[in-house]
GROMACS .gro file of C-alpha atoms in nm:
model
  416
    1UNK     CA    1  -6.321  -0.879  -2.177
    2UNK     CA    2  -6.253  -1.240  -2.259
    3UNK     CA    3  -5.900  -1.393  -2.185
    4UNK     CA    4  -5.621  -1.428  -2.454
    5UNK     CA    5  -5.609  -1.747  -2.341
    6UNK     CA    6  -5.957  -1.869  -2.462
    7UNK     CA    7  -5.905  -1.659  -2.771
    8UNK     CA    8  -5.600  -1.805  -2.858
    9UNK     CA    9  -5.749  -2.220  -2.867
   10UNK     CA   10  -6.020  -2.039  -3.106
   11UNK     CA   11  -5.788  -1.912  -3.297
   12UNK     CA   12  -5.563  -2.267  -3.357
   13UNK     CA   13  -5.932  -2.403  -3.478
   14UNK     CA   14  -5.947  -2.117  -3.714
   15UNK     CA   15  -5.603  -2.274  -3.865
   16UNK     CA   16  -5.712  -2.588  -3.918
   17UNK     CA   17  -5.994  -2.404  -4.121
   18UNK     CA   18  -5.767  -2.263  -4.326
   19UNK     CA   19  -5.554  -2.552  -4.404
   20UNK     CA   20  -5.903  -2.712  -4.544
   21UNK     CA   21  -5.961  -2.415  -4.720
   22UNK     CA   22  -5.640  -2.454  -4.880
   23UNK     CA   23  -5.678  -2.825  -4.992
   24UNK     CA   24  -6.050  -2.724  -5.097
   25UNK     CA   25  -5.917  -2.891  -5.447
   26UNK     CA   26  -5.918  -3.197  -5.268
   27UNK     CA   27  -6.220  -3.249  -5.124
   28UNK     CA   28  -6.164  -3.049  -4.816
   29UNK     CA   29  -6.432  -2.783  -4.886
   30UNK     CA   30  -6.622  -2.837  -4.527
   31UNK     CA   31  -6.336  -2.660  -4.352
   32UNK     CA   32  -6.380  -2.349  -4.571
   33UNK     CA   33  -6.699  -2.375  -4.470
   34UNK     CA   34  -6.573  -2.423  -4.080
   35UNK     CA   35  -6.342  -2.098  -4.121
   36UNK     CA   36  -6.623  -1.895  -4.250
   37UNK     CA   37  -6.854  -1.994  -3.933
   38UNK     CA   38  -6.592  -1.916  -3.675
   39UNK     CA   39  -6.516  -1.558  -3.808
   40UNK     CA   40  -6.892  -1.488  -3.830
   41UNK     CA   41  -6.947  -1.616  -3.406
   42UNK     CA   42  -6.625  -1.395  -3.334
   43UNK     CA   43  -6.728  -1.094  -3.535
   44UNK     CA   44  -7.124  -1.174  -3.402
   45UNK     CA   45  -6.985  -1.215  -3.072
   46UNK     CA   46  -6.754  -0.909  -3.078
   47UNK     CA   47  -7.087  -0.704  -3.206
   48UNK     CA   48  -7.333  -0.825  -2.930
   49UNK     CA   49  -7.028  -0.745  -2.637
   50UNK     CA   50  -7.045  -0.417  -2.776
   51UNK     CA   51  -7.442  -0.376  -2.773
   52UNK     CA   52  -7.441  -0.489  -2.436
   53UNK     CA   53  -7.246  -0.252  -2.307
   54UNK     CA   54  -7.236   0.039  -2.476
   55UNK     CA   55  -7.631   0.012  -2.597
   56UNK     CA   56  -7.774   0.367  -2.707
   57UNK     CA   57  -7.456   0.539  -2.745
   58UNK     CA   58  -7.415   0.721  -3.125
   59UNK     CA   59  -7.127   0.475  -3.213
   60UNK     CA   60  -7.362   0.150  -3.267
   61UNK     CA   61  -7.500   0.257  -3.596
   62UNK     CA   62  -7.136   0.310  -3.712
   63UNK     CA   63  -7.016  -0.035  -3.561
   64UNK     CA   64  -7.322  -0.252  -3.699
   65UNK     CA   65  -7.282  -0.130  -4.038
   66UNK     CA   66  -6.913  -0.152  -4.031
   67UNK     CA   67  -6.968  -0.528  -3.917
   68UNK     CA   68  -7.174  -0.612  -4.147
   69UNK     CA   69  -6.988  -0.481  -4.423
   70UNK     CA   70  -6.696  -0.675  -4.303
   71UNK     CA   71  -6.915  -0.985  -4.259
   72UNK     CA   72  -6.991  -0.961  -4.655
   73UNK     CA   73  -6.661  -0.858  -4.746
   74UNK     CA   74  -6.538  -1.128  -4.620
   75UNK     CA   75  -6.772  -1.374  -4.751
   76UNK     CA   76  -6.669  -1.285  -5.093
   77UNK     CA   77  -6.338  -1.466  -5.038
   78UNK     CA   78  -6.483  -1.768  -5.241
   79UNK     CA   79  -6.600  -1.571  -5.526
   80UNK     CA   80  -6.205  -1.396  -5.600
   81UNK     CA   81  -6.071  -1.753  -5.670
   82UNK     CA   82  -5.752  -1.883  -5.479
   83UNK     CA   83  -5.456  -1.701  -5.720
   84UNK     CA   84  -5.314  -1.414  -5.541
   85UNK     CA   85  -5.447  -1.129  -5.845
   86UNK     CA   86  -5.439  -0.783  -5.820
   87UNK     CA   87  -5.816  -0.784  -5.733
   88UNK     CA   88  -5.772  -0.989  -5.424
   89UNK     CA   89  -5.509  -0.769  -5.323
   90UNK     CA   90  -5.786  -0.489  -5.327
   91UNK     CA   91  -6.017  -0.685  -5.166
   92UNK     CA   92  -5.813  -0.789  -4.874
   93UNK     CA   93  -5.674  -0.430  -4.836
   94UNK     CA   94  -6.069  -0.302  -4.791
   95UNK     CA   95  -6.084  -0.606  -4.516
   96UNK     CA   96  -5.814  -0.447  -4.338
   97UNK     CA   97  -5.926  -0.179  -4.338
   98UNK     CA   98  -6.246  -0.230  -4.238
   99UNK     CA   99  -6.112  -0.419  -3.952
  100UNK     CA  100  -5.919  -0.147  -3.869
  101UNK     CA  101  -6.137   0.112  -3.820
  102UNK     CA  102  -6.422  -0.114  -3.611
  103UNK     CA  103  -6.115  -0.197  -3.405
  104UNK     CA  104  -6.044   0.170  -3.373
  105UNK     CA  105  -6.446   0.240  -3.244
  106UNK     CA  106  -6.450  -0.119  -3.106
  107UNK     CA  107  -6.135  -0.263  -2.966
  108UNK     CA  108  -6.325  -0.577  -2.865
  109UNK     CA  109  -6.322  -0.659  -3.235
  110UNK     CA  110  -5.950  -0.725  -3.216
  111UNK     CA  111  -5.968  -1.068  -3.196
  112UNK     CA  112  -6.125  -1.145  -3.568
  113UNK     CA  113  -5.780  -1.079  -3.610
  114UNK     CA  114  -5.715  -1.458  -3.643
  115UNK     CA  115  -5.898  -1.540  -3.910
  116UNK     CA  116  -5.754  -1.233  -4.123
  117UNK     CA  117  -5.376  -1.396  -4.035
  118UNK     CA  118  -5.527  -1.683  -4.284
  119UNK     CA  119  -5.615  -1.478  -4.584
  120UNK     CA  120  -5.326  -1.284  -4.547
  121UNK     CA  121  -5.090  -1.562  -4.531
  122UNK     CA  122  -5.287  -1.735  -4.867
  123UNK     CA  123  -5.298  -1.387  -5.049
  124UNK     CA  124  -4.952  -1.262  -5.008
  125UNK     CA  125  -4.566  -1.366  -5.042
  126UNK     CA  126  -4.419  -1.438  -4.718
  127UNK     CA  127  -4.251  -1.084  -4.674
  128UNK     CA  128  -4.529  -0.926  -4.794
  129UNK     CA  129  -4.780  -1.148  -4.555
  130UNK     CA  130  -4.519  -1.118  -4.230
  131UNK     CA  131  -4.560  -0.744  -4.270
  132UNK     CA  132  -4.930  -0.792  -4.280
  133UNK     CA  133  -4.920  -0.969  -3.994
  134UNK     CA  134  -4.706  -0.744  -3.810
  135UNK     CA  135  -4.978  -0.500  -3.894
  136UNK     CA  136  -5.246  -0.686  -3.766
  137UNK     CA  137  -5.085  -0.828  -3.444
  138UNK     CA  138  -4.966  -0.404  -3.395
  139UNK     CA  139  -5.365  -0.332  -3.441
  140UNK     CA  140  -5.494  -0.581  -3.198
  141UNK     CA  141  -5.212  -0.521  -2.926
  142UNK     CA  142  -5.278  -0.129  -2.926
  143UNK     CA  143  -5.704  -0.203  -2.922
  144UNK     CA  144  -5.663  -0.439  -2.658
  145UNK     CA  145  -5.483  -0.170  -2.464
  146UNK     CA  146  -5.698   0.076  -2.498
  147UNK     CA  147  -6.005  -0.137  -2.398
  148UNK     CA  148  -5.825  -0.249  -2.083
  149UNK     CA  149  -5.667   0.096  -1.996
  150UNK     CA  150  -5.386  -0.001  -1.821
  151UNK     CA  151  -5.035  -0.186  -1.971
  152UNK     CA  152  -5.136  -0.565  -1.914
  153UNK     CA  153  -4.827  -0.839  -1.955
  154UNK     CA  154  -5.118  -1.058  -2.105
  155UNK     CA  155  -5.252  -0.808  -2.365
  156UNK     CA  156  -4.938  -0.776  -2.497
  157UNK     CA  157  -4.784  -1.084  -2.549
  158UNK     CA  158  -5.110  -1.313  -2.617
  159UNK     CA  159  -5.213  -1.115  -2.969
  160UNK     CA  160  -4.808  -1.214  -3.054
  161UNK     CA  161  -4.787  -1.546  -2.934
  162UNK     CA  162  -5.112  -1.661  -3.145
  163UNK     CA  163  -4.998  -1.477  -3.449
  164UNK     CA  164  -4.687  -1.728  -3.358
  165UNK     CA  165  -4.889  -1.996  -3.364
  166UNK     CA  166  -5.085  -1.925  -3.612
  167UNK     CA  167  -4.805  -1.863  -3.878
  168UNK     CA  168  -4.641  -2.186  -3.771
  169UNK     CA  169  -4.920  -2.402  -3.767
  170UNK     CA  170  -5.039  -2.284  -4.134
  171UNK     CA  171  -4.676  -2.340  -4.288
  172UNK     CA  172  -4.675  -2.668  -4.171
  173UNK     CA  173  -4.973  -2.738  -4.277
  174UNK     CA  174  -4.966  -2.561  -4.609
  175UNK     CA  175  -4.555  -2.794  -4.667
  176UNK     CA  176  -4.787  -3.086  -4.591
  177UNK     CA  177  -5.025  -3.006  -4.844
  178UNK     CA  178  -4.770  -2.940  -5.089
  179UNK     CA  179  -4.585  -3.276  -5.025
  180UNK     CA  180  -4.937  -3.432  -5.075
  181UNK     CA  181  -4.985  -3.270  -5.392
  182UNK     CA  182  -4.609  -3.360  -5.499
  183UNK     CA  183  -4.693  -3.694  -5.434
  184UNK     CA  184  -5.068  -3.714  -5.648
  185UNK     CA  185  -4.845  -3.577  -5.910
  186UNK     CA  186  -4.560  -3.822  -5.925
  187UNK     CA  187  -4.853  -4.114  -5.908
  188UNK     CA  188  -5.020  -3.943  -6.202
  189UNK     CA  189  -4.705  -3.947  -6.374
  190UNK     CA  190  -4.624  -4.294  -6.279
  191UNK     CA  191  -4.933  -4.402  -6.368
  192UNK     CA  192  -4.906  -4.267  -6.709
  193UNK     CA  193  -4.560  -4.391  -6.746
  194UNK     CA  194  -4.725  -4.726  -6.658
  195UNK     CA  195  -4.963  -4.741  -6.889
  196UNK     CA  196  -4.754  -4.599  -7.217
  197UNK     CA  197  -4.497  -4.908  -7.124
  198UNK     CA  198  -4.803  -5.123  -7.107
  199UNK     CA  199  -4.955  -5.049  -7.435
  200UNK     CA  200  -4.586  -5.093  -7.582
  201UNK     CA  201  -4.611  -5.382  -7.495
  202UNK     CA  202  -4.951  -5.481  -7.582
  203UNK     CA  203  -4.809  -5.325  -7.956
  204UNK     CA  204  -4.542  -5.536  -7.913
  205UNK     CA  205  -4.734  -5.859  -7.804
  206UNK     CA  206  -4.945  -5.817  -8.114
  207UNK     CA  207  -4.703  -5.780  -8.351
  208UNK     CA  208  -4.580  -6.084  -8.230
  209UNK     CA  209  -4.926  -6.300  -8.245
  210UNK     CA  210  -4.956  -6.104  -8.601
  211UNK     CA  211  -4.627  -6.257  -8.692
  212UNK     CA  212  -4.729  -6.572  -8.607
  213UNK     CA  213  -5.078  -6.605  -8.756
  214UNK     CA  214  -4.892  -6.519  -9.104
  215UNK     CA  215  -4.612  -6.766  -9.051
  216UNK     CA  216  -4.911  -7.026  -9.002
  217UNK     CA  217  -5.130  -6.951  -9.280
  218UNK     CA  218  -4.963  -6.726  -9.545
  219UNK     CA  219  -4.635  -6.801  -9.525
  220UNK     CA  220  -4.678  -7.187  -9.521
  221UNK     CA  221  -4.934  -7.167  -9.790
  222UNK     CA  222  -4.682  -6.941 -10.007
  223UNK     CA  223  -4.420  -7.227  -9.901
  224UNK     CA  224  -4.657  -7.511 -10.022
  225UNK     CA  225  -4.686  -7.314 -10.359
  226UNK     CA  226  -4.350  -7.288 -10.394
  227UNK     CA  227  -4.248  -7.642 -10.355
  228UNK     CA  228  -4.519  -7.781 -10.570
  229UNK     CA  229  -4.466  -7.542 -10.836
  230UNK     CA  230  -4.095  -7.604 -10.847
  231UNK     CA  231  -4.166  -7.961 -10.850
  232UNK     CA  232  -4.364  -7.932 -11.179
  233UNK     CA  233  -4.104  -7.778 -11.322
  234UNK     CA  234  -3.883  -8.028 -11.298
  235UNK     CA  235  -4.176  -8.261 -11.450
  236UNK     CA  236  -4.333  -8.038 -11.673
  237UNK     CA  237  -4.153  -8.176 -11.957
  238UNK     CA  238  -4.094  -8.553 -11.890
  239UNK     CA  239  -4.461  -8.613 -11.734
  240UNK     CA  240  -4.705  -8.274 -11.776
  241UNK     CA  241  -5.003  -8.499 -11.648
  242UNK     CA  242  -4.791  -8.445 -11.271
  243UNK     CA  243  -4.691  -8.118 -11.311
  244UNK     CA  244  -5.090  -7.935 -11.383
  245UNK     CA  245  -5.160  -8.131 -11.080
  246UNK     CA  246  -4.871  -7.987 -10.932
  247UNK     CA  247  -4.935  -7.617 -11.047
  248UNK     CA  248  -5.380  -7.694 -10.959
  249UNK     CA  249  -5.287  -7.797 -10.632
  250UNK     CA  250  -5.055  -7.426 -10.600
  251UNK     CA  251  -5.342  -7.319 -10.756
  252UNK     CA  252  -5.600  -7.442 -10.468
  253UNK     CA  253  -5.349  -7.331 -10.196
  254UNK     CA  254  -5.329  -7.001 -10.294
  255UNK     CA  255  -5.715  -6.970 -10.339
  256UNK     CA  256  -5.696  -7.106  -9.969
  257UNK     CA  257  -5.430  -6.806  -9.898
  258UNK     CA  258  -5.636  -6.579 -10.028
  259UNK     CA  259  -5.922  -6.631  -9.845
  260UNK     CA  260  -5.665  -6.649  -9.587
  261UNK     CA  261  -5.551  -6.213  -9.614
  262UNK     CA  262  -5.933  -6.158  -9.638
  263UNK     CA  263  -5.956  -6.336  -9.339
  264UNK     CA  264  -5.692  -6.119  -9.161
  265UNK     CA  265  -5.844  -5.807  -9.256
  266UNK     CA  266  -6.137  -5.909  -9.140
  267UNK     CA  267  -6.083  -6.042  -8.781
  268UNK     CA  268  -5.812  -6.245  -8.789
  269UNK     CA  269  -5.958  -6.560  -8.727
  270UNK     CA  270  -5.881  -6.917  -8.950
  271UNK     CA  271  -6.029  -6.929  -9.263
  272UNK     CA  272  -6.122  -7.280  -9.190
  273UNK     CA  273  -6.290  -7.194  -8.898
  274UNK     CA  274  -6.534  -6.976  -9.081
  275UNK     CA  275  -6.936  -7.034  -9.189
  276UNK     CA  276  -6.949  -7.207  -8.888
  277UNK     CA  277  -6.766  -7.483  -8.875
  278UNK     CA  278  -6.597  -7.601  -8.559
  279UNK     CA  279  -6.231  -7.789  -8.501
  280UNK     CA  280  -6.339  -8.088  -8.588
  281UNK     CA  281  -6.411  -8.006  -8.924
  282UNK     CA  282  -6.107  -7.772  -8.974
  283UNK     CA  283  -5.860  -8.043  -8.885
  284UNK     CA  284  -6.021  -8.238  -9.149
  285UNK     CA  285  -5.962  -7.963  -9.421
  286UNK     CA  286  -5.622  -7.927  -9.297
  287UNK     CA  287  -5.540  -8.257  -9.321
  288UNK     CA  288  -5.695  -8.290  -9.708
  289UNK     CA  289  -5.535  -8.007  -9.767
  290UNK     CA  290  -5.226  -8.073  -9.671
  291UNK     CA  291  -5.176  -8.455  -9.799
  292UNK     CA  292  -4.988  -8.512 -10.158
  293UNK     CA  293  -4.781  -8.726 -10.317
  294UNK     CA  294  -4.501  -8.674 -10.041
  295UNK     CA  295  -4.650  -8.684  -9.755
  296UNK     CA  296  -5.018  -8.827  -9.614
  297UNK     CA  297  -5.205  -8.659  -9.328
  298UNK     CA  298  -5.434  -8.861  -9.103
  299UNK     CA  299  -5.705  -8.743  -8.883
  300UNK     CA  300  -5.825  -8.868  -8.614
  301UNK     CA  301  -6.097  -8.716  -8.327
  302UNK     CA  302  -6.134  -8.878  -8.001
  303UNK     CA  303  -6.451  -8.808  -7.783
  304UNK     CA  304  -6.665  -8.494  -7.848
  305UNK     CA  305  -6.670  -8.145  -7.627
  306UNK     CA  306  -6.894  -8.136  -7.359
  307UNK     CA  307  -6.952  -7.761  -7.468
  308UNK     CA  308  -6.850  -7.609  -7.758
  309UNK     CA  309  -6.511  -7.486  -7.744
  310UNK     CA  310  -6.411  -7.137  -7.733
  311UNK     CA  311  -6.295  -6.970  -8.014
  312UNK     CA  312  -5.956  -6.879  -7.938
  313UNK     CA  313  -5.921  -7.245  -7.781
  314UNK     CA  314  -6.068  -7.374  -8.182
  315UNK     CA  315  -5.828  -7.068  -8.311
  316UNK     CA  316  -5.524  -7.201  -8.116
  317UNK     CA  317  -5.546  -7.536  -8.177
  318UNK     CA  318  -5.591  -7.500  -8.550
  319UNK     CA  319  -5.261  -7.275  -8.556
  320UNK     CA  320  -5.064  -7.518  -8.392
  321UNK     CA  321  -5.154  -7.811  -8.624
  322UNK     CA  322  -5.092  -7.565  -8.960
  323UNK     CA  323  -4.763  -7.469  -8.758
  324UNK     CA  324  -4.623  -7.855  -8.695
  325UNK     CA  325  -4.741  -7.993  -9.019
  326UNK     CA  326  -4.528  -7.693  -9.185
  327UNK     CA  327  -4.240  -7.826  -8.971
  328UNK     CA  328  -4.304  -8.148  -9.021
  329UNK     CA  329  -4.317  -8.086  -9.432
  330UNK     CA  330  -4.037  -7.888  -9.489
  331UNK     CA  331  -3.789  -8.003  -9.181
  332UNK     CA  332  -3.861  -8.389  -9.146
  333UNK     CA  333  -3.847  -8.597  -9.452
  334UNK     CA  334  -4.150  -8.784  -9.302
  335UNK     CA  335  -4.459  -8.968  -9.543
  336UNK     CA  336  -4.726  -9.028  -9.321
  337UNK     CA  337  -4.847  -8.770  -9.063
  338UNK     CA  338  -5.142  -8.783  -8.800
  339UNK     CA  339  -5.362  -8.530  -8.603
  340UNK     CA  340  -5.498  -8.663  -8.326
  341UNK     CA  341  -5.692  -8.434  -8.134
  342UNK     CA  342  -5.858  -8.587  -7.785
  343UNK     CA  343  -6.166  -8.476  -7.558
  344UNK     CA  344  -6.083  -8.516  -7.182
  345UNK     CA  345  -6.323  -8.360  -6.894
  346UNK     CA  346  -6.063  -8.061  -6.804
  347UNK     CA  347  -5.851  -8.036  -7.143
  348UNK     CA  348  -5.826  -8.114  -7.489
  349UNK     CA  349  -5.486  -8.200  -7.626
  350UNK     CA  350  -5.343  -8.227  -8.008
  351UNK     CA  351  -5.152  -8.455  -8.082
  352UNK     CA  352  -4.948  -8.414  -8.436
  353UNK     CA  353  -4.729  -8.690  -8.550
  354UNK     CA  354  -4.490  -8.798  -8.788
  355UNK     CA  355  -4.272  -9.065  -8.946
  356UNK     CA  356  -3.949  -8.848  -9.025
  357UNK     CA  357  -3.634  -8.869  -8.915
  358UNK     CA  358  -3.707  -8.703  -8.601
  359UNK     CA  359  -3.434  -8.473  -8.377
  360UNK     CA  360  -3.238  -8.442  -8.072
  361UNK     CA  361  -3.511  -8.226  -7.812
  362UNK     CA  362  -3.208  -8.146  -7.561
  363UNK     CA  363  -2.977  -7.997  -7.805
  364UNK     CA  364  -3.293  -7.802  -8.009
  365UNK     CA  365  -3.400  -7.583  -7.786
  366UNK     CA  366  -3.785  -7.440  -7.911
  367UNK     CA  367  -3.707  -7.109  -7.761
  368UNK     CA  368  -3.364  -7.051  -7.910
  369UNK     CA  369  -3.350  -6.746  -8.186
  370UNK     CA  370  -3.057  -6.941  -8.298
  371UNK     CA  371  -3.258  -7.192  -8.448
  372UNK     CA  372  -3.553  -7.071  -8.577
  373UNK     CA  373  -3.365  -7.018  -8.938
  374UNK     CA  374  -3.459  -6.723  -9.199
  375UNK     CA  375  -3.873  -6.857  -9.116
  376UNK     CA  376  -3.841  -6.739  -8.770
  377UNK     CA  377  -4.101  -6.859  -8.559
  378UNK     CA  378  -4.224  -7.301  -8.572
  379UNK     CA  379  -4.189  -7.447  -8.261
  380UNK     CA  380  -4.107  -7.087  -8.084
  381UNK     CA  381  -4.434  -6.975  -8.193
  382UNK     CA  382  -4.666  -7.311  -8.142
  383UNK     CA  383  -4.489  -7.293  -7.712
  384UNK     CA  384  -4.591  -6.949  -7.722
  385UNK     CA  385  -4.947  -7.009  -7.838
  386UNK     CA  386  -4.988  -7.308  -7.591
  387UNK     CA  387  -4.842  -7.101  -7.275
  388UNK     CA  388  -5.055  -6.814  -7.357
  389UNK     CA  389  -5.426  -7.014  -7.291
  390UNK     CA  390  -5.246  -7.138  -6.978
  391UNK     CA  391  -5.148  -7.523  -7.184
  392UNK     CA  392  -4.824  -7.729  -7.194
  393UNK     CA  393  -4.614  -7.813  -7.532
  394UNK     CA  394  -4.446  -8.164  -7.492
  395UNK     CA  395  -4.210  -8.285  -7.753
  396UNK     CA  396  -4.112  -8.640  -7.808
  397UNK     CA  397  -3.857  -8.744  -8.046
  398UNK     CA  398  -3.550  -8.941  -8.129
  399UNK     CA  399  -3.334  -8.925  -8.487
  400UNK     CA  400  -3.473  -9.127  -8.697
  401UNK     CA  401  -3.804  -9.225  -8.509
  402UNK     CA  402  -4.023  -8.953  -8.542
  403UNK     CA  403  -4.174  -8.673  -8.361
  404UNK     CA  404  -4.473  -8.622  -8.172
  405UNK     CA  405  -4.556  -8.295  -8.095
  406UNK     CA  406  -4.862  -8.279  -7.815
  407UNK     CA  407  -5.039  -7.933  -7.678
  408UNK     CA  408  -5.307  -7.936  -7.382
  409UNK     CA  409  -5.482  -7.672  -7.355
  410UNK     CA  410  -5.746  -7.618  -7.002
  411UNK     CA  411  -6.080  -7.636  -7.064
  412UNK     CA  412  -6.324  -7.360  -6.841
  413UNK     CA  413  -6.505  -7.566  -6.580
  414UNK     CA  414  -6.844  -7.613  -6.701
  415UNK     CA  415  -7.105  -7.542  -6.403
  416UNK     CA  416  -7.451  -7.741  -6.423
   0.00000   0.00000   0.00000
């Protein structure tokens, strides 16, 4: 007969098994796999001690088909799932008692007993599963006896001591594996939590640009329309020549505005940037467009691109000019107004100018809600367009001597 001893290190091994087999939903199937191998070499083992020495008696029939049927019973652990239902209840009760009654012919087979202190302990609630192990630790300690005929200190407390073990080793095991899956769970959640505060804020990010490519385009180019057609109004009588170019200029603006919304529904993107045309060209149109009887727009392009620019550089840029030439319109008083935009190796930089009457930078804040007025966005919107390709807004000016308003924007570095 082997020692408790040696038994009882198998049996530890058999509870890291288990433990595996118990995180199987986390990629610990090759220690099911480990369990199942050791209870097969102690039931094989148990089965070839008893051929050995008991070889053409009539109870080897009886014990090799009693083996094997426990060897398949227990191999359909896998197939019964991992919930505790009332068919794996069965299913473990016909182990038992299968066990029972080889240990009853064979007491040698007492020490598959480990392995069976793992099912019972995943199949049943813990008083249900400490009875069962009572059970099995009772079954073991009275075959042992009866194999070694005589009361041995050793046979009775080792069986005990590695159900001990066993019990302890697979609850800590089995808290551990439950704090791990606590864990995975609150990183799920925190990942999800994560990623609904980032898309409200990717909603809330383009609501903003939204807001600002209509204050640009739309709302300036309603603005425009409003001025000029209140201004031939006020002629329409005294000098009508004036006021239908007043009301054909509206007229051309809102034409632009309307290509403008189909524009928006459509990708977003400046109208005068469509068909193809690059920055160059749009500043141009912008500048026509925006010179009248009041006020004059210059143009001005120094250099060329080394590459072509991208498109939400071209985008950007244009935004900014229709967003300070709006400013400069309706805020300045000025007559004469210039876009300068300039070619460098690393950047490209606007430059928008005026003659007005200009303002105090340090007490006019660009980022201040306060004074945005009922338009709600201008120079807010233009720093926020600049800072978000990674550029820097400068703003000179002093009352009564104009404003320049200048926006770098990085250029990629071009590899050759």
């Amino acid at each position: 007969m082997e020692s408790p001893n040696s038994e009882g290190k198998q049996g530890i091994v058999h509870i890291s098994g288990s433990d595996g087999e118990d995180t199987t939903e986390q990629g610990d199937g090759w220690l099911r796999i480990l369990l199942y191998v050791a209870f097969l070499l102690l039931l094989g083992s148990a089965l070839a001690r008893f051929l050995i020495r008991h070889t053409g008696e009539n109870l080897a029939p009886w014990v090799v088909s009693l083996a094997v049927a426990l060897a398949v019973l227990y191999l359909l652990d896998p197939l019964l799932g991992r919930r505790p239902t009332t068919l794996r209840h069965i299913w473990l009760g016909t182990v038992v008692a299968v066990w029972m009654a080889l240990v009853w012919l064979a007491p040698s087979f007492g020490w598959c007993a480990v392995p069976l202190f793992i099912i019972g302990l995943r199949t049943l609630r813990p008083p249900a599963a400490i009875a069962f192990i009572a059970l099995v630790t009772a079954t073991s300690v009275t075959a042992h006896l009866r194999l070694s005929g005589r009361l041995d200190v050793d046979v009775v407390l080792a069986p005990p001591a590695i159900a001990a073990i066993a019990v302890a080793v697979f609850v800590q095991m089995d808290r551990q594996s439950r704090r791990q899956r606590e864990l995975i769970d609150d990183l799920i959640r925190t990942r999800r939590e994560l990623a609904a505060t980032e898309r409200r804020e990717g909603i809330l990010a383009e609501r903003q640009r939204l807001s600002m490519e209509i204050h640009d385009s739309l709302a300036q180019g309603l603005s425009s329309q409003q001025m000029l057609l209140q201004a031939s109004e006020r002629v329409w009588d005294t000098d009508p020549a004036t006021a239908r170019t007043h009301v054909r200029t509206a007229t051309a603006i809102a034409e632009h505005n309307l290509t403008e919304a189909r524009r928006f529904v459509h990708d977003l993107a400046p109208a005068d940037l469509a068909d193809g045309k690059n920055l160059d060209q749009a500043l141009r149109t912008l500048a026509d467009r925006e010179s009248g009887d009041r006020l004059t727009v210059l143009c001005h392009i120094d250099g060329a691109p080394t590459s072509p620019l991208p498109d939400r550089v071209q985008s950007t840029l244009l935004r900014i000019a229709q967003g300070a030439l709006a400013n400069v319109r309706e805020h300045s008083g000025a007559t004469t107004a210039a876009l300068t935009l300039t070619y460098l190796d690393d950047q490209v930089v606007l430059d928008v100018s005026d003659n007005g009457h200009g303002f105090d930078p340090t007490t006019t804040h660009p980022d201040d809600t306060a004074t945005r007025g009922p338009r709600g966005h201008g120079l807010p919107a233009i720093r926020t367009r600049t800072h978000q390709l990674g550029g820097t807004l400068t703003i000179e000016s002093l009352p009564n001597e104009g404003t320049v308003l200048s926006a770098a924007i990085p250029l990629p570095a071009t590899t050759t």
